[in-house]
Amino acid sequence: MSTAPVLPVIVIGAGPVGLAAAAHLTERGLTPLVLEAGSTAGAAVRAWAHVRLFSSWGEVVDPAAEKILAQTGWTRPDAAGYPTGGDWVEHYLRPLADALRDRVRYGARVTGVSKAGRDRVVDADRDAQPFVVHVEHSDGREERLLATAVIDASGTWALPSPAGGSGLPALGERAAADRVTYRVPDFSDPAVRARHAGRRTAVIGAGASAFTALAALAELARSQDGTRTKAVWVLRRGISGSTFGGGAADQLPARGALGLAAKAAVDDGHAEAVTGFRTEAFERAADGRLVLAAEDGRRLDPVDEVIVLTGFRPDLSFLSEVRLRLDERLQAPVALAPLIDPNQHSCGTVYPHGHRELSHPDSGIHLVGMKSYGRAPTFLAMTGYEQVRSVAAALAGDTDAADRVELVLPETGVCGGSGLFDSAATETAATGTSGAGTDGCCAPAAPLLSVSPTGRRSQ
C-alpha cells in the first residue's frame, strides 16, 4: 500500500524571517522548503550591507535558528554589538542557510500561489486541497510545487514607495531616474561619494533610513573632500515632537541616536529642512539638475541628486489567486492592521500577535515579517521571529503554544501617531513642545529645533 508523499511547508524568501521560519518548522518536525529569488541567503540585506542596524546582535538572532547553528560549531557574535547588514549576512544568515542545506533553493522566484485545481473563485472542497506554487528558476525553467502551507516572508524591499506626495510617482520622477535612488547610498564607495561630494542632495522621507542618509551626508560635508556638500531634507509634514524620534528616551539607543544625528545635521547647517512639502513633479533645470515642485506650487532650488526614502510596499501580485483578508489602507492582515497603524501608533510597543492575527480565509497561508506590516513602518526582526514561532506551532497542531505569544518591543520614546498630515494638535515646529503631551506611552522627546518651511512659490 503506497502512501502519499509528505508535502513541505513552502517558505518564500531566505531573509532573516524566512530562515527563522524554516528553523522553527524544523524544530517542530515539519519539512520546510525555502524558495529564494536571489542567488544567496539574505539577498535583500546584502543590498544594504553598508548600513548598521540599530538592533543589537542579541535582538537579531532567532532562538530556534541559534539551536541549529550551535550544532555546526557556530559562535554567536557579541550580543551587545551592532552588526551592519553585511555582518548580519556573513555571520548569521549565510551560516544558517548553509546549515539548512537542501531545504533552501536559490534562483527560485515564486510567480504564483493558489490552491491545487481551484482559482480564488471556487469554493468546492477548497480547504482539502494543497497549495500549488509556481516557480521560475534563474535558468528560465518553470516548476510547479505542492505544499501543505505557505509562509510568505518575501519582505517589501523590491517595491520602494515613490516620491510623489499622493502615493503615485511624481510627474517626471521616472524620467529623472539617472539622478534618483530609493536606497541609502553607500558613501564608502568612491563613485557614490563623488556623486554627492560638494553637491546638493535632496532627501525625501522621515524615518530611520532618512536619518541615516542625512547623517552620512553631514559626515561627508565635514570631510576634506566633501566641502560644500549640502542636504535638503524634504518632509511631507511639519516639525513635531516625533520628527527626530525619541532621542535618549528610545529604548533602542542606536535608533534614538539616528534621530539625534539627523537633528545635528540640521542644527549644524549641513541640512536644510523643508516642511509640508508634498512632491508633485520633478522638473529639469537648464543645467540638467532637478527642481522639485510641490502640490502647493513651491519649487526648491535645483539639486544634483535625490534620495527617496518614503518606505516600501508589499508585492501582492503573485498572491492574486489565494484568498487573503487585508486591510484596505495598510495592505496588512486585517487583525494586525489596527495594532500597527501609523495614523495611531508611533511607539515601539505592539500588542502580542501570532498566527491568529496573521490568518486568512485560505487557511495555511501566512504573510510574515516585513510583508505582514504592509505599508506600515517600524518593523523589528524580533517581531518576525515571534510571528514565525507562533505560525510554526500552529501548523504543527500545538495550538496552546501558538496562542501563547509574548512580544514586548522597546519603546521609541515618541508618543501619539506618526503625524502623517499636519494638524494643530500635533504641529509644534516653533514651540518645541509635543502636542501629544507627556502623559502618553512614552517619555518626552528631545528638545526640538525651530524650522520654518522654505522653498519659493511659483509665480
Short mmCIF file of C-alpha atoms in Angstrom, two decimals:
data_model
loop_
_atom_site.label_atom_id
_atom_site.label_comp_id
_atom_site.label_asym_id
_atom_site.label_seq_id
_atom_site.Cartn_x
_atom_site.Cartn_y
_atom_site.Cartn_z
CA MET A 1 0.00 0.00 0.00
CA SER A 2 1.59 3.26 -1.13
CA THR A 3 1.40 6.40 0.93
CA ALA A 4 1.21 9.94 -0.38
CA PRO A 5 4.47 11.88 -0.06
CA VAL A 6 4.68 14.35 2.80
CA LEU A 7 4.39 17.80 1.31
CA PRO A 8 6.63 20.59 2.57
CA VAL A 9 5.73 23.94 4.04
CA ILE A 10 6.98 26.36 1.41
CA VAL A 11 8.67 29.48 2.75
CA ILE A 12 9.08 32.36 0.31
CA GLY A 13 12.29 34.28 0.95
CA ALA A 14 15.61 33.35 2.56
CA GLY A 15 15.93 36.52 4.60
CA PRO A 16 16.08 36.75 8.40
CA VAL A 17 12.42 35.88 8.99
CA GLY A 18 12.16 33.28 6.23
CA LEU A 19 15.17 31.38 7.53
CA ALA A 20 13.86 31.67 11.08
CA ALA A 21 10.57 30.17 9.87
CA ALA A 22 12.48 27.24 8.41
CA ALA A 23 14.29 26.76 11.73
CA HIS A 24 11.05 26.73 13.72
CA LEU A 25 9.38 24.35 11.27
CA THR A 26 12.36 22.02 11.51
CA GLU A 27 12.23 22.16 15.29
CA ARG A 28 8.56 21.16 15.08
CA GLY A 29 9.29 18.15 12.88
CA LEU A 30 7.83 19.75 9.76
CA THR A 31 9.62 19.92 6.41
CA PRO A 32 10.40 23.43 5.17
CA LEU A 33 11.35 24.34 1.62
CA VAL A 34 12.70 27.87 1.30
CA LEU A 35 12.50 29.47 -2.14
CA GLU A 36 14.80 32.46 -2.62
CA ALA A 37 14.73 34.55 -5.79
CA GLY A 38 18.27 35.80 -5.21
CA SER A 39 21.50 33.89 -5.58
CA THR A 40 22.36 33.93 -1.89
CA ALA A 41 20.77 33.98 1.55
CA GLY A 42 19.75 37.44 2.69
CA ALA A 43 19.91 38.86 -0.83
CA ALA A 44 17.91 41.96 0.14
CA VAL A 45 20.01 42.52 3.26
CA ARG A 46 23.15 42.31 1.14
CA ALA A 47 21.82 45.25 -0.85
CA TRP A 48 22.17 47.42 2.25
CA ALA A 49 25.26 45.70 3.63
CA HIS A 50 26.85 49.09 4.43
CA VAL A 51 24.06 50.17 6.79
CA ARG A 52 24.43 49.46 10.52
CA LEU A 53 21.40 48.04 12.30
CA PHE A 54 20.03 49.87 15.32
CA SER A 55 19.19 46.49 16.87
CA SER A 56 22.00 44.62 18.60
CA TRP A 57 23.14 41.07 17.85
CA GLY A 58 21.15 39.93 20.86
CA GLU A 59 17.97 41.11 19.16
CA VAL A 60 18.53 39.80 15.63
CA VAL A 61 19.36 36.13 16.25
CA ASP A 62 16.34 33.82 16.38
CA PRO A 63 16.39 31.22 19.23
CA ALA A 64 15.41 28.24 17.05
CA ALA A 65 17.95 29.25 14.43
CA GLU A 66 20.64 29.51 17.10
CA LYS A 67 19.96 25.89 18.13
CA ILE A 68 20.53 24.71 14.57
CA LEU A 69 23.67 26.80 14.23
CA ALA A 70 25.05 25.53 17.54
CA GLN A 71 25.16 22.03 16.05
CA THR A 72 27.62 23.29 13.42
CA GLY A 73 30.02 24.81 15.94
CA TRP A 74 28.83 28.35 15.21
CA THR A 75 29.87 31.00 17.70
CA ARG A 76 27.33 33.69 18.41
CA PRO A 77 28.64 37.26 17.97
CA ASP A 78 28.80 39.55 21.00
CA ALA A 79 25.17 40.19 21.94
CA ALA A 80 25.90 43.84 22.73
CA GLY A 81 27.42 44.60 19.33
CA TYR A 82 25.60 46.26 16.43
CA PRO A 83 26.06 44.49 13.08
CA THR A 84 25.94 46.04 9.65
CA GLY A 85 23.71 44.39 7.08
CA GLY A 86 26.83 42.71 5.70
CA ASP A 87 27.76 41.40 9.15
CA TRP A 88 24.25 40.01 9.61
CA VAL A 89 24.51 38.08 6.36
CA GLU A 90 28.06 36.78 6.75
CA HIS A 91 27.95 35.85 10.43
CA TYR A 92 24.35 34.66 10.75
CA LEU A 93 22.15 34.36 7.67
CA ARG A 94 24.63 32.60 5.39
CA PRO A 95 25.72 30.07 8.04
CA LEU A 96 22.07 29.41 8.90
CA ALA A 97 21.14 28.82 5.27
CA ASP A 98 24.15 26.51 4.92
CA ALA A 99 23.02 24.56 7.98
CA LEU A 100 19.57 24.10 6.44
CA ARG A 101 21.29 22.62 3.37
CA ASP A 102 19.00 21.48 0.57
CA ARG A 103 15.99 22.99 2.32
CA VAL A 104 16.98 26.31 0.74
CA ARG A 105 16.86 26.79 -3.03
CA TYR A 106 18.31 29.85 -4.74
CA GLY A 107 17.40 31.47 -8.02
CA ALA A 108 13.81 30.33 -7.45
CA ARG A 109 11.34 33.18 -7.89
CA VAL A 110 7.73 32.48 -6.87
CA THR A 111 5.40 33.75 -9.58
CA GLY A 112 2.09 32.44 -8.28
CA VAL A 113 0.36 30.76 -5.34
CA SER A 114 -3.05 29.10 -5.48
CA LYS A 115 -4.99 26.05 -4.33
CA ALA A 116 -4.49 22.96 -6.47
CA GLY A 117 -7.24 22.88 -9.09
CA ARG A 118 -9.00 25.87 -7.55
CA ASP A 119 -8.72 29.50 -8.50
CA ARG A 120 -9.84 32.07 -5.94
CA VAL A 121 -13.47 31.82 -7.08
CA VAL A 122 -14.04 28.09 -6.47
CA ASP A 123 -15.40 27.04 -3.06
CA ALA A 124 -15.88 23.28 -3.59
CA ASP A 125 -13.53 21.17 -1.45
CA ARG A 126 -11.15 24.12 -1.26
CA ASP A 127 -9.78 23.53 2.25
CA ALA A 128 -8.86 19.93 1.43
CA GLN A 129 -6.58 20.93 -1.44
CA PRO A 130 -2.85 21.56 -1.07
CA PHE A 131 -1.32 24.82 -2.15
CA VAL A 132 0.27 24.96 -5.58
CA VAL A 133 3.27 27.24 -6.00
CA HIS A 134 4.61 28.24 -9.41
CA VAL A 135 8.34 28.89 -9.53
CA GLU A 136 10.54 30.41 -12.21
CA HIS A 137 14.20 29.45 -11.91
CA SER A 138 17.12 31.66 -12.88
CA ASP A 139 17.85 29.40 -15.90
CA GLY A 140 14.34 30.02 -17.25
CA ARG A 141 12.95 26.65 -16.15
CA GLU A 142 9.46 26.67 -14.63
CA GLU A 143 8.26 24.36 -11.87
CA ARG A 144 5.02 23.58 -10.09
CA LEU A 145 5.31 22.60 -6.42
CA LEU A 146 2.70 21.42 -3.93
CA ALA A 147 2.72 22.45 -0.27
CA THR A 148 0.70 21.86 2.87
CA ALA A 149 1.11 25.52 3.80
CA VAL A 150 2.81 28.67 2.54
CA ILE A 151 4.69 31.23 4.62
CA ASP A 152 5.39 34.38 2.64
CA ALA A 153 8.45 36.09 4.11
CA SER A 154 9.45 37.84 0.88
CA GLY A 155 9.55 41.27 2.50
CA THR A 156 8.96 44.59 0.76
CA TRP A 157 12.46 45.55 -0.41
CA ALA A 158 11.63 45.14 -4.10
CA LEU A 159 8.90 47.80 -4.09
CA PRO A 160 10.05 51.16 -2.68
CA SER A 161 7.41 53.85 -2.45
CA PRO A 162 7.74 56.80 -4.83
CA ALA A 163 8.48 60.43 -4.05
CA GLY A 164 5.03 61.67 -5.04
CA GLY A 165 3.03 63.03 -2.12
CA SER A 166 -0.13 61.27 -3.29
CA GLY A 167 1.41 57.81 -3.24
CA LEU A 168 1.92 57.86 -7.01
CA PRO A 169 5.19 58.69 -8.76
CA ALA A 170 5.69 62.43 -9.15
CA LEU A 171 5.40 63.79 -12.66
CA GLY A 172 8.79 63.32 -14.27
CA GLU A 173 10.04 61.05 -11.48
CA ARG A 174 10.66 58.08 -13.76
CA ALA A 175 12.37 60.27 -16.34
CA ALA A 176 14.72 61.54 -13.63
CA ALA A 177 15.92 58.02 -12.78
CA ASP A 178 19.54 58.92 -13.60
CA ARG A 179 19.64 61.21 -10.55
CA VAL A 180 17.31 59.36 -8.17
CA THR A 181 17.89 56.45 -5.78
CA TYR A 182 15.43 54.72 -3.47
CA ARG A 183 18.00 53.22 -1.10
CA VAL A 184 20.51 54.63 1.38
CA PRO A 185 23.67 55.17 -0.70
CA ASP A 186 26.95 53.56 0.30
CA PHE A 187 29.13 56.62 0.85
CA SER A 188 32.22 54.44 1.30
CA ASP A 189 32.01 53.69 -2.43
CA PRO A 190 34.23 56.26 -4.22
CA ALA A 191 31.83 56.52 -7.16
CA VAL A 192 28.86 57.17 -4.87
CA ARG A 193 30.87 59.61 -2.81
CA ALA A 194 31.83 61.54 -5.94
CA ARG A 195 28.17 61.90 -6.94
CA HIS A 196 27.36 63.72 -3.69
CA ALA A 197 30.57 65.42 -2.54
CA GLY A 198 30.36 69.19 -2.87
CA ARG A 199 26.87 68.90 -4.32
CA ARG A 200 23.30 69.46 -3.25
CA THR A 201 21.20 66.35 -2.45
CA ALA A 202 17.51 66.18 -1.58
CA VAL A 203 16.49 63.52 0.94
CA ILE A 204 12.77 62.76 0.89
CA GLY A 205 11.47 60.82 3.89
CA ALA A 206 11.13 60.97 7.67
CA GLY A 207 12.17 57.58 9.04
CA ALA A 208 15.34 55.82 10.15
CA SER A 209 16.59 55.47 6.57
CA ALA A 210 16.28 59.22 6.02
CA PHE A 211 18.10 59.84 9.30
CA THR A 212 20.89 57.54 8.15
CA ALA A 213 21.25 59.34 4.81
CA LEU A 214 21.23 62.79 6.44
CA ALA A 215 23.86 61.76 8.96
CA ALA A 216 26.04 60.31 6.19
CA LEU A 217 25.75 63.47 4.08
CA ALA A 218 26.64 65.60 7.10
CA GLU A 219 29.70 63.42 7.70
CA LEU A 220 30.66 63.84 4.05
CA ALA A 221 30.28 67.63 4.39
CA ARG A 222 32.70 67.60 7.33
CA SER A 223 35.31 65.62 5.39
CA GLN A 224 38.20 67.08 3.44
CA ASP A 225 36.80 66.02 0.06
CA GLY A 226 33.20 66.93 0.84
CA THR A 227 33.35 70.67 1.38
CA ARG A 228 30.12 72.44 0.32
CA THR A 229 28.11 69.20 0.43
CA LYS A 230 24.54 70.17 1.27
CA ALA A 231 21.42 68.16 2.06
CA VAL A 232 17.85 69.37 1.61
CA TRP A 233 15.56 67.36 3.86
CA VAL A 234 12.10 67.23 2.31
CA LEU A 235 9.34 66.46 4.82
CA ARG A 236 5.69 66.00 3.90
CA ARG A 237 4.68 67.17 7.37
CA GLY A 238 6.00 69.79 9.75
CA ILE A 239 8.49 69.51 12.58
CA SER A 240 6.85 67.98 15.66
CA GLY A 241 7.68 66.01 18.76
CA SER A 242 8.07 62.82 16.74
CA THR A 243 10.15 64.16 13.85
CA PHE A 244 13.55 63.15 15.22
CA GLY A 245 12.36 60.08 17.11
CA GLY A 246 12.72 59.60 20.83
CA GLY A 247 16.37 60.50 21.27
CA ALA A 248 17.63 59.45 24.68
CA ALA A 249 14.14 58.17 25.60
CA ASP A 250 14.27 55.47 22.91
CA GLN A 251 14.80 52.06 24.48
CA LEU A 252 16.87 51.13 21.42
CA PRO A 253 19.75 53.59 21.98
CA ALA A 254 21.12 53.24 18.45
CA ARG A 255 17.71 54.04 16.98
CA GLY A 256 17.45 57.14 19.15
CA ALA A 257 20.96 58.16 18.12
CA LEU A 258 19.97 58.13 14.44
CA GLY A 259 17.34 60.78 15.06
CA LEU A 260 19.76 62.87 17.08
CA ALA A 261 22.31 62.63 14.25
CA ALA A 262 19.70 63.92 11.79
CA LYS A 263 18.88 66.77 14.16
CA ALA A 264 22.58 67.60 14.44
CA ALA A 265 22.84 67.71 10.63
CA VAL A 266 20.15 70.39 10.60
CA ASP A 267 21.50 72.24 13.65
CA ASP A 268 24.99 72.37 12.16
CA GLY A 269 23.78 73.73 8.85
CA HIS A 270 24.62 70.68 6.77
CA ALA A 271 20.94 70.01 6.04
CA GLU A 272 18.08 72.38 5.37
CA ALA A 273 14.64 71.14 6.41
CA VAL A 274 11.75 71.91 4.07
CA THR A 275 8.42 71.15 5.74
CA GLY A 276 4.91 70.46 4.48
CA PHE A 277 6.32 69.73 1.02
CA ARG A 278 4.37 67.08 -0.88
CA THR A 279 6.22 66.49 -4.13
CA GLU A 280 4.14 66.75 -7.29
CA ALA A 281 6.77 66.95 -10.03
CA PHE A 282 10.43 66.54 -10.90
CA GLU A 283 11.48 69.21 -13.37
CA ARG A 284 14.79 69.69 -15.19
CA ALA A 285 16.75 72.88 -14.71
CA ALA A 286 18.69 74.33 -17.64
CA ASP A 287 21.89 72.71 -16.35
CA GLY A 288 20.27 69.27 -16.10
CA ARG A 289 19.80 69.33 -12.34
CA LEU A 290 16.43 68.59 -10.76
CA VAL A 291 13.87 71.01 -9.40
CA LEU A 292 11.30 69.55 -7.02
CA ALA A 293 7.84 71.10 -7.28
CA ALA A 294 5.21 70.74 -4.53
CA GLU A 295 1.46 70.39 -4.75
CA ASP A 296 1.09 73.89 -3.28
CA GLY A 297 3.20 75.49 -6.01
CA ARG A 298 6.52 75.79 -4.17
CA ARG A 299 9.71 74.92 -6.03
CA LEU A 300 13.03 74.11 -4.46
CA ASP A 301 16.35 75.36 -5.73
CA PRO A 302 17.96 72.80 -8.08
CA VAL A 303 19.54 69.69 -6.61
CA ASP A 304 22.11 67.34 -8.10
CA GLU A 305 20.74 64.11 -6.63
CA VAL A 306 17.54 62.89 -4.93
CA ILE A 307 17.39 60.14 -2.33
CA VAL A 308 13.79 58.93 -1.93
CA LEU A 309 13.26 57.08 1.35
CA THR A 310 9.49 57.06 1.73
CA GLY A 311 9.01 53.43 2.71
CA PHE A 312 8.18 50.21 0.91
CA ARG A 313 5.13 48.29 -0.28
CA PRO A 314 4.27 44.58 -0.37
CA ASP A 315 4.25 42.77 -3.70
CA LEU A 316 0.86 41.03 -3.75
CA SER A 317 0.86 40.24 -7.48
CA PHE A 318 1.76 36.55 -7.11
CA LEU A 319 -0.91 36.05 -4.43
CA SER A 320 -3.85 37.05 -6.60
CA GLU A 321 -5.36 33.52 -6.68
CA VAL A 322 -5.43 32.92 -2.91
CA ARG A 323 -7.98 34.38 -0.56
CA LEU A 324 -6.40 36.98 1.67
CA ARG A 325 -8.05 39.35 4.12
CA LEU A 326 -6.03 42.55 4.02
CA ASP A 327 -6.64 46.00 5.47
CA GLU A 328 -7.65 48.40 2.71
CA ARG A 329 -5.16 51.04 3.85
CA LEU A 330 -2.06 49.26 5.06
CA GLN A 331 -2.33 46.06 2.97
CA ALA A 332 -1.61 44.17 6.18
CA PRO A 333 -3.75 41.36 7.68
CA VAL A 334 -6.93 42.95 8.99
CA ALA A 335 -6.47 41.75 12.57
CA LEU A 336 -2.91 43.07 12.69
CA ALA A 337 -3.50 46.42 10.98
CA PRO A 338 -5.06 48.26 13.97
CA LEU A 339 -2.05 47.36 16.09
CA ILE A 340 0.49 48.91 13.71
CA ASP A 341 -1.49 51.72 12.04
CA PRO A 342 0.91 54.71 11.74
CA ASN A 343 -2.07 57.06 11.90
CA GLN A 344 -2.43 55.98 15.53
CA HIS A 345 0.82 54.40 16.64
CA SER A 346 4.40 55.56 16.75
CA CYS A 347 5.53 53.77 19.89
CA GLY A 348 7.58 50.59 19.66
CA THR A 349 5.11 48.55 21.66
CA VAL A 350 2.93 46.30 19.52
CA TYR A 351 0.37 44.06 21.15
CA PRO A 352 1.44 40.40 21.14
CA HIS A 353 0.34 38.79 17.91
CA GLY A 354 0.84 35.49 16.13
CA HIS A 355 -0.89 33.01 13.87
CA ARG A 356 -4.43 34.20 14.58
CA GLU A 357 -3.75 37.82 13.63
CA LEU A 358 -1.84 36.58 10.58
CA SER A 359 -4.50 34.16 9.34
CA HIS A 360 -6.55 34.49 6.14
CA PRO A 361 -9.69 32.93 4.62
CA ASP A 362 -7.47 30.34 2.91
CA SER A 363 -6.13 28.58 5.99
CA GLY A 364 -2.45 27.66 5.87
CA ILE A 365 -1.11 30.79 4.21
CA HIS A 366 0.58 33.43 6.32
CA LEU A 367 2.29 36.69 5.43
CA VAL A 368 5.06 37.23 7.99
CA GLY A 369 7.93 39.57 8.65
CA MET A 370 8.11 42.94 6.96
CA LYS A 371 5.47 41.84 4.45
CA SER A 372 2.93 41.31 7.24
CA TYR A 373 3.19 45.03 8.05
CA GLY A 374 2.15 46.01 4.53
CA ARG A 375 2.89 49.72 4.25
CA ALA A 376 3.36 50.29 7.98
CA PRO A 377 6.89 51.19 9.16
CA THR A 378 8.86 50.37 12.31
CA PHE A 379 9.10 46.60 11.89
CA LEU A 380 11.73 44.85 14.03
CA ALA A 381 13.33 41.44 13.43
CA MET A 382 12.23 40.19 16.84
CA THR A 383 8.62 40.76 15.78
CA GLY A 384 9.09 38.46 12.80
CA TYR A 385 10.83 35.80 14.87
CA GLU A 386 7.90 35.64 17.27
CA GLN A 387 5.45 35.56 14.38
CA VAL A 388 7.04 32.51 12.77
CA ARG A 389 7.42 30.72 16.10
CA SER A 390 3.64 31.03 16.58
CA VAL A 391 2.85 30.09 12.97
CA ALA A 392 5.09 27.02 13.07
CA ALA A 393 3.46 25.86 16.31
CA ALA A 394 0.01 26.30 14.77
CA LEU A 395 0.96 24.34 11.64
CA ALA A 396 2.29 21.56 13.89
CA GLY A 397 -1.04 21.41 15.72
CA ASP A 398 0.23 22.85 19.01
CA THR A 399 -2.47 25.47 19.45
CA ASP A 400 -1.56 26.22 23.07
CA ALA A 401 2.00 27.14 22.14
CA ALA A 402 0.82 29.03 19.05
CA ASP A 403 -1.56 31.15 21.12
CA ARG A 404 0.98 31.83 23.86
CA VAL A 405 2.53 34.79 22.15
CA GLU A 406 4.75 37.07 24.17
CA LEU A 407 6.23 40.09 22.46
CA VAL A 408 7.48 43.19 24.24
CA LEU A 409 9.14 45.67 21.93
CA PRO A 410 11.35 48.56 23.05
CA GLU A 411 9.61 51.92 23.18
CA THR A 412 10.56 54.50 20.57
CA GLY A 413 10.28 57.34 23.06
CA VAL A 414 7.66 59.03 20.88
CA CYS A 415 4.02 59.50 21.83
CA GLY A 416 0.92 59.58 19.67
CA GLY A 417 0.50 58.87 15.98
CA SER A 418 3.13 59.46 13.36
CA GLY A 419 1.64 62.72 12.15
CA LEU A 420 1.03 61.73 8.54
CA PHE A 421 -0.55 65.13 7.98
CA ASP A 422 -0.07 68.47 9.67
CA SER A 423 -2.59 69.26 12.37
CA ALA A 424 -2.96 71.88 15.06
CA ALA A 425 -2.95 69.20 17.72
CA THR A 426 0.47 67.87 16.82
CA GLU A 427 2.27 70.56 14.82
CA THR A 428 4.70 72.35 17.11
CA ALA A 429 7.59 73.46 14.96
CA ALA A 430 8.08 76.78 16.68
CA THR A 431 7.20 75.91 20.26
CA GLY A 432 9.34 72.87 20.94
CA THR A 433 6.56 71.01 22.78
CA SER A 434 4.73 67.83 21.92
CA GLY A 435 1.06 68.15 21.07
CA ALA A 436 0.58 64.61 22.36
CA GLY A 437 1.54 65.72 25.85
CA THR A 438 3.74 63.90 28.32
CA ASP A 439 1.18 61.58 29.85
CA GLY A 440 1.08 59.17 26.91
CA CYS A 441 3.00 55.98 26.28
CA CYS A 442 6.50 57.35 26.23
CA ALA A 443 8.83 59.86 27.79
CA PRO A 444 9.13 63.29 26.19
CA ALA A 445 11.27 63.50 23.10
CA ALA A 446 14.46 65.52 22.81
CA PRO A 447 14.05 69.31 22.56
CA LEU A 448 13.03 70.49 19.13
CA LEU A 449 14.70 73.00 16.91
CA SER A 450 12.59 75.61 15.21
CA VAL A 451 12.50 75.16 11.43
CA SER A 452 10.33 77.16 9.07
CA PRO A 453 9.04 75.86 5.73
CA THR A 454 11.21 77.02 2.85
CA GLY A 455 11.06 76.93 -0.90
CA ARG A 456 9.73 79.55 -3.22
CA ARG A 457 6.24 79.66 -4.70
CA SER A 458 5.77 79.69 -8.43
CA GLN A 459 4.50 82.93 -9.89
#
